[in-house]
PDB file of C-alpha atoms in Angstrom:
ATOM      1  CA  UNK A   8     220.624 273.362 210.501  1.00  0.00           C
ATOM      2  CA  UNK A   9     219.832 270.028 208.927  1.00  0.00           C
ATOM      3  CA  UNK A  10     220.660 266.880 212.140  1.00  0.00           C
ATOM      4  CA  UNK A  11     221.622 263.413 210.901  1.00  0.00           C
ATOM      5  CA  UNK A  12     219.606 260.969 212.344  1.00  0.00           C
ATOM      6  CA  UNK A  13     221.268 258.163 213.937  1.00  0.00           C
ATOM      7  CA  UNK A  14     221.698 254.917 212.195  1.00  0.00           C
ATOM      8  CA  UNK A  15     219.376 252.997 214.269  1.00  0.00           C
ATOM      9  CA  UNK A  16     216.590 255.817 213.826  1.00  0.00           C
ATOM     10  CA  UNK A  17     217.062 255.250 209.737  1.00  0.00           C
ATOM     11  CA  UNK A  18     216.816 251.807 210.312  1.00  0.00           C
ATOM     12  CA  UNK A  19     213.620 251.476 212.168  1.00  0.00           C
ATOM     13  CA  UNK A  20     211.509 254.456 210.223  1.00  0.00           C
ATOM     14  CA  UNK A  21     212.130 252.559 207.294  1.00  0.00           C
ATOM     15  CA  UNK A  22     211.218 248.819 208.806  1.00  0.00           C
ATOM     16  CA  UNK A  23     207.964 251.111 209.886  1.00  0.00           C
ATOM     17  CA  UNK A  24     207.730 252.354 206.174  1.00  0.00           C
ATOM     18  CA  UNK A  25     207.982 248.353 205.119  1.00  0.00           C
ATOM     19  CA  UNK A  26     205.706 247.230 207.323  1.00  0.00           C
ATOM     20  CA  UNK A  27     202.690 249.818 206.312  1.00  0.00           C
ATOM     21  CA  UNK A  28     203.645 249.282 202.905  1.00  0.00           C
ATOM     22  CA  UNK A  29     202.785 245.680 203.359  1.00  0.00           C
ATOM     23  CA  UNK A  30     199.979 245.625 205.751  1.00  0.00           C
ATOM     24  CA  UNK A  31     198.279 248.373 203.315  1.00  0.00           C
ATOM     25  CA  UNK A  32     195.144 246.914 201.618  1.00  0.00           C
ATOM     26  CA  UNK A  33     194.721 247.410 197.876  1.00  0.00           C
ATOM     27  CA  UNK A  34     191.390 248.794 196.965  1.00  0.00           C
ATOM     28  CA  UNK A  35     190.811 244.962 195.274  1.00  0.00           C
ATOM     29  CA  UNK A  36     191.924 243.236 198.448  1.00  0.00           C
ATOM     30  CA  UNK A  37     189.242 245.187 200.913  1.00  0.00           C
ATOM     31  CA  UNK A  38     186.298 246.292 200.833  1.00  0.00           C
ATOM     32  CA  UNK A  39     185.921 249.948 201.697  1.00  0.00           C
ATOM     33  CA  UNK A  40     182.498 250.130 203.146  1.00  0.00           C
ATOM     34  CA  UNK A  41     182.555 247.057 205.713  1.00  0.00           C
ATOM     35  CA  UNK A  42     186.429 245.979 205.565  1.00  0.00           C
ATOM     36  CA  UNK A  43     185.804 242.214 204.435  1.00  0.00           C
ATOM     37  CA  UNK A  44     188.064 240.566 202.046  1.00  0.00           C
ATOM     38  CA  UNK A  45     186.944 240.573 198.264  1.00  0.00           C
ATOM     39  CA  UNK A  46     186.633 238.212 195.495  1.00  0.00           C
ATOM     40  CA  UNK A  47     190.323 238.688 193.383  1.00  0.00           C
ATOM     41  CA  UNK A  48     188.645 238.425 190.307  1.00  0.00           C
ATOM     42  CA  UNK A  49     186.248 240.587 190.531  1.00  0.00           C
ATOM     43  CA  UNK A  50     186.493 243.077 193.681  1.00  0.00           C
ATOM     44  CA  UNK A  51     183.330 242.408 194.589  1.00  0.00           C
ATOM     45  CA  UNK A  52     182.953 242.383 198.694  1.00  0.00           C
ATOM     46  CA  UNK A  53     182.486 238.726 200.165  1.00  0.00           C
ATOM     47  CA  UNK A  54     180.074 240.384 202.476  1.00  0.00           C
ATOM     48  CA  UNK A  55     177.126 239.153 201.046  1.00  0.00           C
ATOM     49  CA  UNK A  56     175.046 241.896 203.174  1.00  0.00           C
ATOM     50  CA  UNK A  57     177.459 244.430 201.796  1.00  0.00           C
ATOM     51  CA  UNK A  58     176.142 246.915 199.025  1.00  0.00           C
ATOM     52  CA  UNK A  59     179.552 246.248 197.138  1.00  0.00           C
ATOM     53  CA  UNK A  60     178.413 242.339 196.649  1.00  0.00           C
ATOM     54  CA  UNK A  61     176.191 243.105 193.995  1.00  0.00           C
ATOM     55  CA  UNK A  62     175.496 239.282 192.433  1.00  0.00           C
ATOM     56  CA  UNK A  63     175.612 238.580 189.152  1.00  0.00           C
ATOM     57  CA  UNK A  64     171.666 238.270 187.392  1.00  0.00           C
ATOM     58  CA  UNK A  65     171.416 235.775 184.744  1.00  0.00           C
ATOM     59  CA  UNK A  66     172.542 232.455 184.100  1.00  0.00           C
ATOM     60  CA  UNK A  67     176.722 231.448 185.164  1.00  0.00           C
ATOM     61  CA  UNK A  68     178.597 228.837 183.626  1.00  0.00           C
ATOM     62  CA  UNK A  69     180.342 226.587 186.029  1.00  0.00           C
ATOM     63  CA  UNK A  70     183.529 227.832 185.023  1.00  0.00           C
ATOM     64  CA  UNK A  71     182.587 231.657 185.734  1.00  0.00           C
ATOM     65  CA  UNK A  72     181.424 230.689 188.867  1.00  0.00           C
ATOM     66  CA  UNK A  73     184.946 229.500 189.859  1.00  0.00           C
ATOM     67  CA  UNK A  74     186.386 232.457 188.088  1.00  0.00           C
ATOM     68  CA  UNK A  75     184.024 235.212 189.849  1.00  0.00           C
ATOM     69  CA  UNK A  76     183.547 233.706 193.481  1.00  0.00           C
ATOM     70  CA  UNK A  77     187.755 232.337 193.873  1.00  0.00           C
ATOM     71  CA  UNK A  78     187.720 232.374 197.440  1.00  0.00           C
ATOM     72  CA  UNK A  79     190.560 235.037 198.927  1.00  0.00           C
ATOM     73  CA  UNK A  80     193.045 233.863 200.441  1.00  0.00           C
ATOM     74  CA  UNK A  81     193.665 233.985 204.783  1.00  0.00           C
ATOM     75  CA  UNK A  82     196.101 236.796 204.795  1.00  0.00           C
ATOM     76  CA  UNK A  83     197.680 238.312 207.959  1.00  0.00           C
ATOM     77  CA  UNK A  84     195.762 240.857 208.608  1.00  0.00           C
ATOM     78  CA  UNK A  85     192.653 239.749 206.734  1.00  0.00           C
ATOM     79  CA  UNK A  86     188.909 241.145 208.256  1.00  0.00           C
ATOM     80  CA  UNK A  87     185.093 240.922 208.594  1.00  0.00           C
ATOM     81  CA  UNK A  88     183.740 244.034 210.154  1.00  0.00           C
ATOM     82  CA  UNK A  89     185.891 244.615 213.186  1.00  0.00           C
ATOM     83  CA  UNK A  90     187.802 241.631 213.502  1.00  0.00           C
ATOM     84  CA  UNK A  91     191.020 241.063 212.024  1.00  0.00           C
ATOM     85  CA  UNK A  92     193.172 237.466 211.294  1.00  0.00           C
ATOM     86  CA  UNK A  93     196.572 237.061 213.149  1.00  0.00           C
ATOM     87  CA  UNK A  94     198.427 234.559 211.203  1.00  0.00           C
ATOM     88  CA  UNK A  95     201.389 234.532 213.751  1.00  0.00           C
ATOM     89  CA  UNK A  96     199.399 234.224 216.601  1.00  0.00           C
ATOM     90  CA  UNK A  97     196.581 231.957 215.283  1.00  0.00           C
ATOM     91  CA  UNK A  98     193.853 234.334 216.764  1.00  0.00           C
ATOM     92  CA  UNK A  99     191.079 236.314 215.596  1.00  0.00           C
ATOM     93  CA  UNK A 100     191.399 239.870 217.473  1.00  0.00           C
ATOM     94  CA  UNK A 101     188.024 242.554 217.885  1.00  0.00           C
ATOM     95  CA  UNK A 102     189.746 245.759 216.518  1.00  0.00           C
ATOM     96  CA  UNK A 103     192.737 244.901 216.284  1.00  0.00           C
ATOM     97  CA  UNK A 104     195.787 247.142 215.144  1.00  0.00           C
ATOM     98  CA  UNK A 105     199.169 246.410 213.839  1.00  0.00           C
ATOM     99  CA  UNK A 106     201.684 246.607 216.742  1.00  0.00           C
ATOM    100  CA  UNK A 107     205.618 245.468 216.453  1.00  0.00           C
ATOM    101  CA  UNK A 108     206.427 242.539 218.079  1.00  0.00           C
ATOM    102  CA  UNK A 109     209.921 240.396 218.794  1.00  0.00           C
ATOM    103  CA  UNK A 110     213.291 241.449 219.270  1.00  0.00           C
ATOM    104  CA  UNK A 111     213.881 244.931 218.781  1.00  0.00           C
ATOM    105  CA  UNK A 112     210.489 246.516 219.458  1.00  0.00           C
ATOM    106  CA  UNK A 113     211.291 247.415 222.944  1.00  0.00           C
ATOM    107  CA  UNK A 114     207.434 245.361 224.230  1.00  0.00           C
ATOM    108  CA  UNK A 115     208.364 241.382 223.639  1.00  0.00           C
ATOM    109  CA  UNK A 116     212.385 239.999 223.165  1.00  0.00           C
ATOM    110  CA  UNK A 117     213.909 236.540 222.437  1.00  0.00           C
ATOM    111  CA  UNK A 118     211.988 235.971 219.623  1.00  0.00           C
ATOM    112  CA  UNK A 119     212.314 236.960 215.656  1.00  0.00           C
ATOM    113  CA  UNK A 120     210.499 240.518 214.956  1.00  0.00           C
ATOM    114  CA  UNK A 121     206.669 239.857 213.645  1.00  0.00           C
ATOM    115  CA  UNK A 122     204.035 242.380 213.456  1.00  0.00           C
ATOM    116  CA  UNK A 123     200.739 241.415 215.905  1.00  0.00           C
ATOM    117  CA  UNK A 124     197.357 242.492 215.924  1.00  0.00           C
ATOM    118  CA  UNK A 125     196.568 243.687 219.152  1.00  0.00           C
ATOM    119  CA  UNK A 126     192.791 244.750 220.086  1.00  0.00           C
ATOM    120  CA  UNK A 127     190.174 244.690 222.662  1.00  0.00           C
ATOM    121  CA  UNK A 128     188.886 241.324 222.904  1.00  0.00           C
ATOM    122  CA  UNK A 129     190.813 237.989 220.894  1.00  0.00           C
ATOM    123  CA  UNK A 130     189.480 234.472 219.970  1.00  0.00           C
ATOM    124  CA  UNK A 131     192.333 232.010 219.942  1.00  0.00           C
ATOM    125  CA  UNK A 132     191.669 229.739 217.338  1.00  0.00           C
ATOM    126  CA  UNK A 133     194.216 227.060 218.295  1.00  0.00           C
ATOM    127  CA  UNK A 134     191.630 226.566 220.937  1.00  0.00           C
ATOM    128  CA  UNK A 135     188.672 225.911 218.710  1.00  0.00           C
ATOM    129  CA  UNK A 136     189.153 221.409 218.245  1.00  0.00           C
ATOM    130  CA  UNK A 137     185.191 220.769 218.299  1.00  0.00           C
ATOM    131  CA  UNK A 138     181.726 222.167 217.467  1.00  0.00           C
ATOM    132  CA  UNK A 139     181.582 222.955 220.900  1.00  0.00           C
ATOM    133  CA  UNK A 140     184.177 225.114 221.492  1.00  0.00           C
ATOM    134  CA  UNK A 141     183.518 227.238 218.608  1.00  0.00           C
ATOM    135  CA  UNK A 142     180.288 227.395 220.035  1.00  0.00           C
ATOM    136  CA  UNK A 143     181.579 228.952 223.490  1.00  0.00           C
ATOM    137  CA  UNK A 144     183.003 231.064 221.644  1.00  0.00           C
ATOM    138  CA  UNK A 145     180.555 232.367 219.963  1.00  0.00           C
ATOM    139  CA  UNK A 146     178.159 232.795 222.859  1.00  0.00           C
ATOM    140  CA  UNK A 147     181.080 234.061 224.634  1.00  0.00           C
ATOM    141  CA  UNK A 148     181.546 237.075 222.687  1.00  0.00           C
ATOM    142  CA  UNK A 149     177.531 237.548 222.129  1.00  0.00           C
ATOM    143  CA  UNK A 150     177.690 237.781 225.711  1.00  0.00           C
ATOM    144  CA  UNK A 151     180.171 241.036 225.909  1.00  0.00           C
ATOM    145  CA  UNK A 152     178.177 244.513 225.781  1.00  0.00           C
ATOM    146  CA  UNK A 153     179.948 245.750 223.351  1.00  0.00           C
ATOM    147  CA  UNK A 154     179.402 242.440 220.855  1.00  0.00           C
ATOM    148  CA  UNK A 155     176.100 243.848 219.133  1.00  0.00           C
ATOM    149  CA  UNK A 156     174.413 241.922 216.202  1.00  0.00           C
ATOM    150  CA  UNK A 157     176.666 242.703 213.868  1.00  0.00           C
ATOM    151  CA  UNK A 158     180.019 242.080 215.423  1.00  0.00           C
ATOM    152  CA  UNK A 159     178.382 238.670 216.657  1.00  0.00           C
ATOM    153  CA  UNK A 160     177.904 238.342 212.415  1.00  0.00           C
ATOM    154  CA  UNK A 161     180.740 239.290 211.678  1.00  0.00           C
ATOM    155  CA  UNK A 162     183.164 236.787 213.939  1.00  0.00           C
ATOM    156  CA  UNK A 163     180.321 233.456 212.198  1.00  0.00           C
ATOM    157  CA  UNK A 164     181.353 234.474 208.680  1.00  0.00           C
ATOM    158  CA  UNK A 165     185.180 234.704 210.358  1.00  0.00           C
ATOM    159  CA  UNK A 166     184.683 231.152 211.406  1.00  0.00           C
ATOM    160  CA  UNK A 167     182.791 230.267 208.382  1.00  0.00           C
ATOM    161  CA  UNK A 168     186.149 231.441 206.782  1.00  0.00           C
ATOM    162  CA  UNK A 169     188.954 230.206 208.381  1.00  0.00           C
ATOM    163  CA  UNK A 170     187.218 226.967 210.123  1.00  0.00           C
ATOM    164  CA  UNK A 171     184.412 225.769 207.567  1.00  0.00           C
ATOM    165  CA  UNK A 172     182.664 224.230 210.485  1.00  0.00           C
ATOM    166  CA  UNK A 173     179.738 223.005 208.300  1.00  0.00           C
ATOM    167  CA  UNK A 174     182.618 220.674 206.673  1.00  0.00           C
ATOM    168  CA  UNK A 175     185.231 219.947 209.470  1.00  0.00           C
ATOM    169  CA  UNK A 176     182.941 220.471 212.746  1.00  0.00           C
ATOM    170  CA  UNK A 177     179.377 219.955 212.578  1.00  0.00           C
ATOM    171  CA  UNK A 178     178.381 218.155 209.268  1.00  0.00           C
ATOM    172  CA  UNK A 179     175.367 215.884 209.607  1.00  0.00           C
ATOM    173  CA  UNK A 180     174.800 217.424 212.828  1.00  0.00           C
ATOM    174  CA  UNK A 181     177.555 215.374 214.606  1.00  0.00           C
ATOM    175  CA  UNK A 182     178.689 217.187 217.657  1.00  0.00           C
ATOM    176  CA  UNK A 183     181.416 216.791 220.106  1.00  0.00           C
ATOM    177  CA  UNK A 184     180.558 213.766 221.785  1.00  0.00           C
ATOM    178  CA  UNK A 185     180.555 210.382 220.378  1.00  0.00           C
ATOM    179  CA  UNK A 186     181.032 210.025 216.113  1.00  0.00           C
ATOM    180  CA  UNK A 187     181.436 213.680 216.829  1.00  0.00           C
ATOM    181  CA  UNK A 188     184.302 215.365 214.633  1.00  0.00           C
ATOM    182  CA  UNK A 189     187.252 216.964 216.416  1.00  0.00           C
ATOM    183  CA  UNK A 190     190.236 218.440 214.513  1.00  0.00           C
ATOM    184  CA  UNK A 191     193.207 216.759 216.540  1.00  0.00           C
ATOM    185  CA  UNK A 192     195.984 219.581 215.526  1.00  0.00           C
ATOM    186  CA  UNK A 193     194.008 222.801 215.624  1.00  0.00           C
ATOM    187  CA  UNK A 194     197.262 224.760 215.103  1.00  0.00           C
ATOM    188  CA  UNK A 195     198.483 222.504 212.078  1.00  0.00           C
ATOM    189  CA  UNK A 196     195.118 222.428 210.730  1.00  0.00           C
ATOM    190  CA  UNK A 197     194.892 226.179 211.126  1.00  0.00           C
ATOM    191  CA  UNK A 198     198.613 226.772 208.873  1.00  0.00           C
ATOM    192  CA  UNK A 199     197.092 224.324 206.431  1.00  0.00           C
ATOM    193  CA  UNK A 200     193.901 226.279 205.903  1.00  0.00           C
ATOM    194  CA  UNK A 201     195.704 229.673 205.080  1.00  0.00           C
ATOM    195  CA  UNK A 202     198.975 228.187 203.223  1.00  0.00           C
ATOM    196  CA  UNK A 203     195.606 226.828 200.770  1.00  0.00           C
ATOM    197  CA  UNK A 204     192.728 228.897 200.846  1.00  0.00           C
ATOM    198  CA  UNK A 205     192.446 231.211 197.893  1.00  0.00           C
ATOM    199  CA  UNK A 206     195.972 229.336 196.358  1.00  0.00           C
ATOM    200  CA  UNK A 207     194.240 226.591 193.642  1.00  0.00           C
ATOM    201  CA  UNK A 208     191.782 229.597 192.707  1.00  0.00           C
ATOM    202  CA  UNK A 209     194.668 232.306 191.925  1.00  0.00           C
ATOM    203  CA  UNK A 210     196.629 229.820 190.516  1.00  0.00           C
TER     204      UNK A 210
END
């Protein structure tokens, strides 16, 4: 004998079915081998230290280097090694997995259903307004015993990223003090960064 399942059962295997559907990475989108974003035009892993990189030899136009390297865009749920983008929560989370947030979930309520990363260790961005903070950061994490060389690599190129430090931090060597650069909205200048990265390219 065959039991109907109740209405509200239906209704949340299916918002599960949506939300794997959409957090699923197409083969193009992610690399296989080290889980870092690749180039849309190409597939090729962004991981330069990734076998799946595989440069181009011979000379590029200027054009087909626009074509071939079109940065991907900041995606919820975008990663480099072990660490994974949370657009909704502005954070960069070590191992993070897709968990259901907001009203209905049954963990958080009072707020609209989102789906969160949730992991071991997380790097709030919204925090990061200076070269020096991103710094902490980074020595923070180098610091934990389970942060080995390569998840310490892995969170720079995430910065490198999302932040572009070299450009909005630290060019010329300025640092936080005086004629230093500071981003004075971290969280709008955060929104900003993935509503454009990867958009100009695609389009």
């Amino acid at each position: 004998m065959i039991i109907p399942q109740s209405k509200k059962s239906l209704n949340k295997n299916s918002r599960i079915r949506r939300r794997s559907a959409r957090l699923k990475q197409s083969p193009l989108r992610e690399c296989a081998d080290c889980s870092y974003a690749t180039y849309p035009a190409t597939g090729r892993c962004t991981n330069v230290e990734c076998p799946k990189h595989r440069r181009e030899s011979g000379a590029m136009t200027g054009e087909q280097l626009l074509r071939e390297y079109a940065l991907p865009a900041l995606y919820h749920g975008r990663r480099w090694g072990t660490w994974v983008l949370d657009v909704e929560r502005l954070c960069l989370v070590h191992q993070g997995q897709p968990v259901d947030r907001g009203d209905g979930s049954g963990v958080t309520e009072g707020v609209p259903q989102y789906v969160a990363f949730i992991g071991k260790y997380e790097v709030d961005l919204e925090r990061i307004e200076d070269s020096a903070a991103a710094l902490d950061w980074v020595f923070q994490v180098a610091g934990k015993t389970w942060a080995n060389a390569r998840v310490t690599k892995d969170l720079l190129n995430a910065f490198d990223d999302i932040i572009h430090p070299q450009a909005n931090l630290c060019s010329g060597a300025c640092g936080s003090g005086h004629g230093g650069r500071v981003i004075e909205n971290p969280g709008a200048f955060l929104r900003n960064r993935i509503a454009t990265v990867g958009v100009k390219d695609a389009a």
